[in-house]
Coordinates of C-alpha atoms in Angstrom, one line a residue:
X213 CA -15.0 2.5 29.8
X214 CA -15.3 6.5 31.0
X215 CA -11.5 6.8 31.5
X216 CA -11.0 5.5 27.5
X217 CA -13.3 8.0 26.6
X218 CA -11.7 10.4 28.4
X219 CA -8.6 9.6 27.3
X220 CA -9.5 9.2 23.6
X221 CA -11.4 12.8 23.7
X222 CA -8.4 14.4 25.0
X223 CA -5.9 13.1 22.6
X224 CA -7.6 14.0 19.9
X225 CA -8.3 17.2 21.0
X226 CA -4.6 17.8 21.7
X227 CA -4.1 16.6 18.2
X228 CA -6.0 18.7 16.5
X229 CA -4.4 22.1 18.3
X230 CA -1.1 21.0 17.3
X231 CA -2.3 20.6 13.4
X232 CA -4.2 24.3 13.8
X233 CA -1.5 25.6 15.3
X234 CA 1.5 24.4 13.2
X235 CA -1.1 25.0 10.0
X236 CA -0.5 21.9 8.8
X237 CA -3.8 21.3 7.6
X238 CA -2.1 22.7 4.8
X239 CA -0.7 19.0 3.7
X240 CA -3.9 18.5 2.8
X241 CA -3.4 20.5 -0.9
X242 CA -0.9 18.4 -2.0
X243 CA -2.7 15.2 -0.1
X244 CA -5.6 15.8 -2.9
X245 CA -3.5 16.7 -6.2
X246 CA -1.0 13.7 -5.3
X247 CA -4.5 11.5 -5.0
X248 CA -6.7 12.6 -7.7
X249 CA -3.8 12.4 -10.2
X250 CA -3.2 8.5 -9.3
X251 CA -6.7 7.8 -8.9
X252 CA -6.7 9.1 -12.5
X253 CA -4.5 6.5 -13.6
X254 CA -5.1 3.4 -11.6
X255 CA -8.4 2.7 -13.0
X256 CA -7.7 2.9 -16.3
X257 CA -4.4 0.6 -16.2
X258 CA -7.1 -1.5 -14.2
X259 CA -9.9 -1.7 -16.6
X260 CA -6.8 -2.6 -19.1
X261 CA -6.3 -5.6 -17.5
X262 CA -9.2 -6.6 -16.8
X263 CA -10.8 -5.8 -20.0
X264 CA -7.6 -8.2 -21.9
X265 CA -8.3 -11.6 -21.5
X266 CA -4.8 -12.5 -22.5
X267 CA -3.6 -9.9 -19.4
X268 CA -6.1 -11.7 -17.1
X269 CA -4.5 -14.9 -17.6
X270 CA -1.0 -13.5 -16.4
X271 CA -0.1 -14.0 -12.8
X272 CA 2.2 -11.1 -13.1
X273 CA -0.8 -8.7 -14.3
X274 CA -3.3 -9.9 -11.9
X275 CA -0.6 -9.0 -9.0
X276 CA -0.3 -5.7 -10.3
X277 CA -4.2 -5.2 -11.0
X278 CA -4.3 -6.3 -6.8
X279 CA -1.4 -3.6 -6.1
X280 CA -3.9 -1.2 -8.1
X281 CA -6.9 -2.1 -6.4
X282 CA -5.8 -1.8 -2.8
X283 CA -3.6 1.1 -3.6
X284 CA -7.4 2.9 -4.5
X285 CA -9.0 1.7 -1.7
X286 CA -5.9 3.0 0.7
X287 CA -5.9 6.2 -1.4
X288 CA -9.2 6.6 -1.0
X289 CA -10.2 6.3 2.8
X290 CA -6.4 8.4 3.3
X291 CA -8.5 11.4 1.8
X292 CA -11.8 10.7 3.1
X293 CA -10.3 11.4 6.4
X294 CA -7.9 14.0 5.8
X295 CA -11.1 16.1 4.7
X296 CA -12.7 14.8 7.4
X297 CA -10.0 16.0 9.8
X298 CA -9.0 19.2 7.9
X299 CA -13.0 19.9 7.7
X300 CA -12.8 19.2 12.1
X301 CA -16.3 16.5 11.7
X302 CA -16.2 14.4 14.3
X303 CA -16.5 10.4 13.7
X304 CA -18.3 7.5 16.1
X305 CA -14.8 5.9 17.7
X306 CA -16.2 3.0 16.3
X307 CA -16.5 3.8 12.6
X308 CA -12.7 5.4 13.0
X309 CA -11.8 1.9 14.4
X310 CA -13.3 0.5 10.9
X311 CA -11.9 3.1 8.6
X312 CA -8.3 2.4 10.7
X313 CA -8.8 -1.4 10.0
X314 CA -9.2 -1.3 6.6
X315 CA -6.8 1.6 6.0
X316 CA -4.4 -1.3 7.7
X317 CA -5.6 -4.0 5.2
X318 CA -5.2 -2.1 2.1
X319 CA -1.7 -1.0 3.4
X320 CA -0.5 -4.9 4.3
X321 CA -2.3 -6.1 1.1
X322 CA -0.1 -4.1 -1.3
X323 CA 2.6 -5.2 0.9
X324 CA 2.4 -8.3 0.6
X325 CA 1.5 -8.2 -3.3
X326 CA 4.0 -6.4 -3.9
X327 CA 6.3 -9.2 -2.3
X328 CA 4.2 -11.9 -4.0
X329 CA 5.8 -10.0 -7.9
X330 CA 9.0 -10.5 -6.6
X331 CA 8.5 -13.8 -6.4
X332 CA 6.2 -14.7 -9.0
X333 CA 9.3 -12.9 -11.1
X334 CA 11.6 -15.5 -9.5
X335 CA 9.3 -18.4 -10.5
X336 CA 9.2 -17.8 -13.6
X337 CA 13.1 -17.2 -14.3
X338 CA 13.8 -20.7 -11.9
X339 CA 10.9 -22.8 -13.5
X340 CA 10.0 -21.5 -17.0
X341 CA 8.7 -24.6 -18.5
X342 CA 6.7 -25.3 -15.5
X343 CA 5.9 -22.2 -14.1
X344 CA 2.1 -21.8 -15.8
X345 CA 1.5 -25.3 -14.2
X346 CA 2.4 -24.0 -10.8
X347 CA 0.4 -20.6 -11.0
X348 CA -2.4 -21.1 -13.2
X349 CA -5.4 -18.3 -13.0
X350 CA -7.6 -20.2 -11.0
X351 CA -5.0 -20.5 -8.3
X352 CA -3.6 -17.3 -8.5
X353 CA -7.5 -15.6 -7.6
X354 CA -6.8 -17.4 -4.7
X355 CA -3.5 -16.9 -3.7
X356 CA -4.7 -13.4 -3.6
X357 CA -8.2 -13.7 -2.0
X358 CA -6.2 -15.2 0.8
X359 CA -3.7 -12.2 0.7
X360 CA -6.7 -10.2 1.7
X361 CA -8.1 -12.3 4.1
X362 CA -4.4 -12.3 5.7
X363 CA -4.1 -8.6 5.7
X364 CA -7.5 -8.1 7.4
X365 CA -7.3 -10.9 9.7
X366 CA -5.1 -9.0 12.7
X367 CA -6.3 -5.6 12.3
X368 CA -10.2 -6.7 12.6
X369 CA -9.5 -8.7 15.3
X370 CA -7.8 -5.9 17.2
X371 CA -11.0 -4.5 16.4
X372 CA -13.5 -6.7 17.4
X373 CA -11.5 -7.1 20.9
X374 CA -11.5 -3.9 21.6
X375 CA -15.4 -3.4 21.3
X376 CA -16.2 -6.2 23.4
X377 CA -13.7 -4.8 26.4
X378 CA -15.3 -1.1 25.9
X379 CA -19.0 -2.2 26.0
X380 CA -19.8 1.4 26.6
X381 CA -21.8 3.9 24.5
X382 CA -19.2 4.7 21.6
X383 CA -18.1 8.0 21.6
X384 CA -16.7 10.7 18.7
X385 CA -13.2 11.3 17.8
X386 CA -12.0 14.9 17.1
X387 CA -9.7 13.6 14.4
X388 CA -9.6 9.7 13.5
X389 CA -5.9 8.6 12.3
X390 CA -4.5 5.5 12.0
X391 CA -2.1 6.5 14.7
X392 CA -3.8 7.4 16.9
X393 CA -6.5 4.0 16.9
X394 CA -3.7 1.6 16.9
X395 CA -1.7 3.5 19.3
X396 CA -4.5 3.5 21.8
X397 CA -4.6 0.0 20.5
X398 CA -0.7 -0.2 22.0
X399 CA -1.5 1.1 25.2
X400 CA -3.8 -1.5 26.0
X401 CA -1.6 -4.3 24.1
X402 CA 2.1 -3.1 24.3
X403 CA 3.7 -5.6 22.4
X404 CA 1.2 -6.8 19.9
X405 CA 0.9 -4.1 17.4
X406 CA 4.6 -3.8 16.6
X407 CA 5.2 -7.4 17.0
X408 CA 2.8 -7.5 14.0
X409 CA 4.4 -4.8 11.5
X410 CA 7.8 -6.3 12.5
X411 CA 7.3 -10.0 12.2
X412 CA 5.4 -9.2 8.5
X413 CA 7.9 -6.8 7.4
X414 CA 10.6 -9.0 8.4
X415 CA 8.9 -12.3 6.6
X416 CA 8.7 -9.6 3.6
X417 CA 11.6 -8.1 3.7
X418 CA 13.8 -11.8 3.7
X419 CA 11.9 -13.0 0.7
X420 CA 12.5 -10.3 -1.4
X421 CA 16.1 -10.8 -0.9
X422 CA 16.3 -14.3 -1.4
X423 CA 14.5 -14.6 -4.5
X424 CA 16.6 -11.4 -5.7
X425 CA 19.7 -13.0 -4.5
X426 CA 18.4 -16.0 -6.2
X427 CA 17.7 -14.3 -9.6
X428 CA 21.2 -12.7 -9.4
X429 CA 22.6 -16.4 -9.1
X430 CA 20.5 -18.3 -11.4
X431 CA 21.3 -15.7 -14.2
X432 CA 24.6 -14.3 -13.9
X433 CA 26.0 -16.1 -16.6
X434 CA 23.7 -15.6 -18.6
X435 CA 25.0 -11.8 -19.6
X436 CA 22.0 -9.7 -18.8
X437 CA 23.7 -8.0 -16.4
X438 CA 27.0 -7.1 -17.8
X439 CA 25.5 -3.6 -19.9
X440 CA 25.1 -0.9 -17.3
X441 CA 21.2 -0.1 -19.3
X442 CA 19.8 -3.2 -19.6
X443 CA 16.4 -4.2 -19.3
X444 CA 17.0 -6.7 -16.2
X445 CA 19.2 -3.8 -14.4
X446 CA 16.3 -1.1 -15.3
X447 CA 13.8 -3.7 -13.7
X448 CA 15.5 -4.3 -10.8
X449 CA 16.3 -0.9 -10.2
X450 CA 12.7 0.4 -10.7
X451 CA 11.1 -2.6 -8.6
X452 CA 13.7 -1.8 -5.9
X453 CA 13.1 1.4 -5.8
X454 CA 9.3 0.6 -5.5
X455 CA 9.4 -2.0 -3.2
X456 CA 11.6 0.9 -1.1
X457 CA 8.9 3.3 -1.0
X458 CA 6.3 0.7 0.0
X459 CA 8.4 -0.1 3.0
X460 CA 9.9 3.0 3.9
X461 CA 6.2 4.3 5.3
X462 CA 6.0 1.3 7.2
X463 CA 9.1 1.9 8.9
X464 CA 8.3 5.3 9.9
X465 CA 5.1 4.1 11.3
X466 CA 6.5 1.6 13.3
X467 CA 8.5 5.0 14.7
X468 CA 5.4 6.8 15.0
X469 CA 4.1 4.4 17.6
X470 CA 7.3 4.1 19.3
X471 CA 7.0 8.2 19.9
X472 CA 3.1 7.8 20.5
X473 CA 4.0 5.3 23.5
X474 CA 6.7 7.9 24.9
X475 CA 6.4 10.6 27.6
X476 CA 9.6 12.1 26.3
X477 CA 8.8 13.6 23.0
X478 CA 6.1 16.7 22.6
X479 CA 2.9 16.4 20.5
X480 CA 4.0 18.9 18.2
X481 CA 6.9 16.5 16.9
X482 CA 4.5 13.6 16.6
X483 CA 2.0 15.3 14.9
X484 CA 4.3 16.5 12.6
X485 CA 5.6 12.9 11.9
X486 CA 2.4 11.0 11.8
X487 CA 1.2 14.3 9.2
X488 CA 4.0 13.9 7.3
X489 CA 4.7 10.3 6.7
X490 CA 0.7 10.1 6.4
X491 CA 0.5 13.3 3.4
X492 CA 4.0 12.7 1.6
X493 CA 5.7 9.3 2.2
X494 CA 2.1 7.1 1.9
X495 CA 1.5 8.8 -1.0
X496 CA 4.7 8.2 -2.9
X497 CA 4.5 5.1 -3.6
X498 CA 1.0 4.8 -4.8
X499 CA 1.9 7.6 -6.9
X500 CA 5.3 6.3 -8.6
X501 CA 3.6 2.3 -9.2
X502 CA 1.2 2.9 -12.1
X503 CA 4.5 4.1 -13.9
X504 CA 7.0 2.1 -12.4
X505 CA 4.7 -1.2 -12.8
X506 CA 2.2 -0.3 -14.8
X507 CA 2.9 1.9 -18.1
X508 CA 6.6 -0.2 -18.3
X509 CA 5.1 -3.7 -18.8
X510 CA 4.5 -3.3 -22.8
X511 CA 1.4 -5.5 -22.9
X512 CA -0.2 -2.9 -20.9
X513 CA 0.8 0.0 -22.6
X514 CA -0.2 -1.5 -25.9
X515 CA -3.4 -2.5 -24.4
X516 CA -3.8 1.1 -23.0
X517 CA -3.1 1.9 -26.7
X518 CA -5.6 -0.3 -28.4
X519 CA -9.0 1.2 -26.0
X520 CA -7.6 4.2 -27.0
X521 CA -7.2 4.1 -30.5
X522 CA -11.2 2.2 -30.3
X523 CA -12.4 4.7 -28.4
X524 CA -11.5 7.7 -30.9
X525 CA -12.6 5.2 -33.9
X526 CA -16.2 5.0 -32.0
X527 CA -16.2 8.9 -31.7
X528 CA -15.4 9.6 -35.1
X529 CA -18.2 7.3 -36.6
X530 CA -20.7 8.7 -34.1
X531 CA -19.9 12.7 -35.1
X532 CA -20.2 11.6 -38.9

């Protein structure tokens, strides 16, 4: 419709004066170091696991490999358009609508993954003689395939929907953020995009409590707990503190849109929050999990070890 594209070309345009005029193009320095540095990492803790066959048969291993994967993939299209918005090219509304949607499904994937080690963890402390019965491999591949298909069920839709209402000639976006597609997404359907983050960070959220409260109960007597440093505390503390900076973004998001959908609050304070939130708090996470759930799980780091140690063995014999 004209007065979509009307309104689309001059939000954006607003948008990008506030960024040149706050500098904050800027974010986009530590944007790539923070990105580069984890993308540096993630695929070699990847090809670790897939390259064991012994780690490939561990549910635990191929959830983290899954946090790994869509952690790239999120990393990956962040930058891609932070250049593309720092660089001021203009994208088709439409290919900002797809790079939004599976921005979105990358996000919700290692979400929900990360949701799915919590409880995996609990299943194998409540049922430990049964628990390879109940998530063998096999089922496991497609626990996860439908993990995927969950997270990119709603946000495709939106998608989809939105192009058949338009039916127009698509037209270009000064600067394509995931804020700004799903809050014009808002406008048009108040109460389904936040209805969406809440109700799946809410379903989240409760099951990581309960299997944590579970874990607590099922092995308090069991005196893991009782030294301040021990290796269950140090878990729990690191995969808390993980599981916090994967939710924490989505919170603030959630914000952002709230702000997006008000009359009250200037552009400069939203683009500062979305630019932010999008360049520092996103990031953290994805930065902190190849250490926090990668390099602490031994198998891994001996594995890491091992390709290591081969790989120098194969250079030596091929300089003498």
């Amino acid at each position: 419709m004209a007065a979509d594209a009307v309104l689309i070309t001059n939000l954006t345009e607003e948008w990008v004066a506030s960024l040149r005029k706050w500098h904050l193009e800027l974010f986009f320095i530590p944007t790539t170091v923070v990105t580069l540095a984890t993308m540096l990492v993630n695929p070699v803790l990847l090809a670790c696991i897939l390259a064991s066959r012994a780690l490939r048969r561990e549910t635990r291993y191929l959830l983290v490999a899954n946090t790994l994967a869509a952690d790239m993939l999120f990393l990956t299209l962040n930058l891609a358009t932070a250049v593309l918005n720092a660089a001021g090219a203009e994208l088709p509304w439409l290919a900002c609508e797809l790079v939004t949607a599976v921005t979105v499904t990358a996000y919700c994937c290692a979400i929900l993954t990360v949701t799915l080690t919590v409880a995996d963890t609990y299943a194998a402390v409540r049922w430990p003689l049964h628990y390879r019965e109940l998530l063998p491999p096999a089922r496991t591949h497609r626990i996860l395939l439908g993990v995927w298909a969950l997270a990119a069920t709603y946000p495709f839709t939106l998608v989809i929907l939105m192009e058949a209402e338009r039916g127009s000639p698509h037209d270009t976006a000064a600067v394509c953020l995931v804020l700004i597609s799903l809050g014009f997404l808002q406008a048009k359907n108040t109460a389904g995009v936040n209805v969406y983050f809440f109700v799946a960070a809410l379903v989240c959220a409760t099951l990581i409590f309960y299997c944590y409260i579970r874990l607590y109960v099922e092995t308090r007597t069991q005196g893991i707990w009782q030294n301040r440093f021990s290796r269950a505390r140090v878990t729990v503390l690191a995969h808390g503190l993980l599981l916090l900076l994967y939710f924490s973004p989505g919170f603030v998001f959630t914000a952002e849109l709230l702000l997006f959908q008000s009359e009250d609050v200037s552009q400069d304070v939203r683009v500062w929050v979305s630019t932010v939130n999008m360049c520092v708090f996103m990031l953290l996470p994805r930065a902190f999990a190849p250490y926090l759930y990668g390099l602490r799980y031994r198998e891994i780091s001996d594995t890491l070890l091992q390709l290591l140690h081969r790989r120098r063995r194969l250079s030596q014999i091929t300089v003498a």
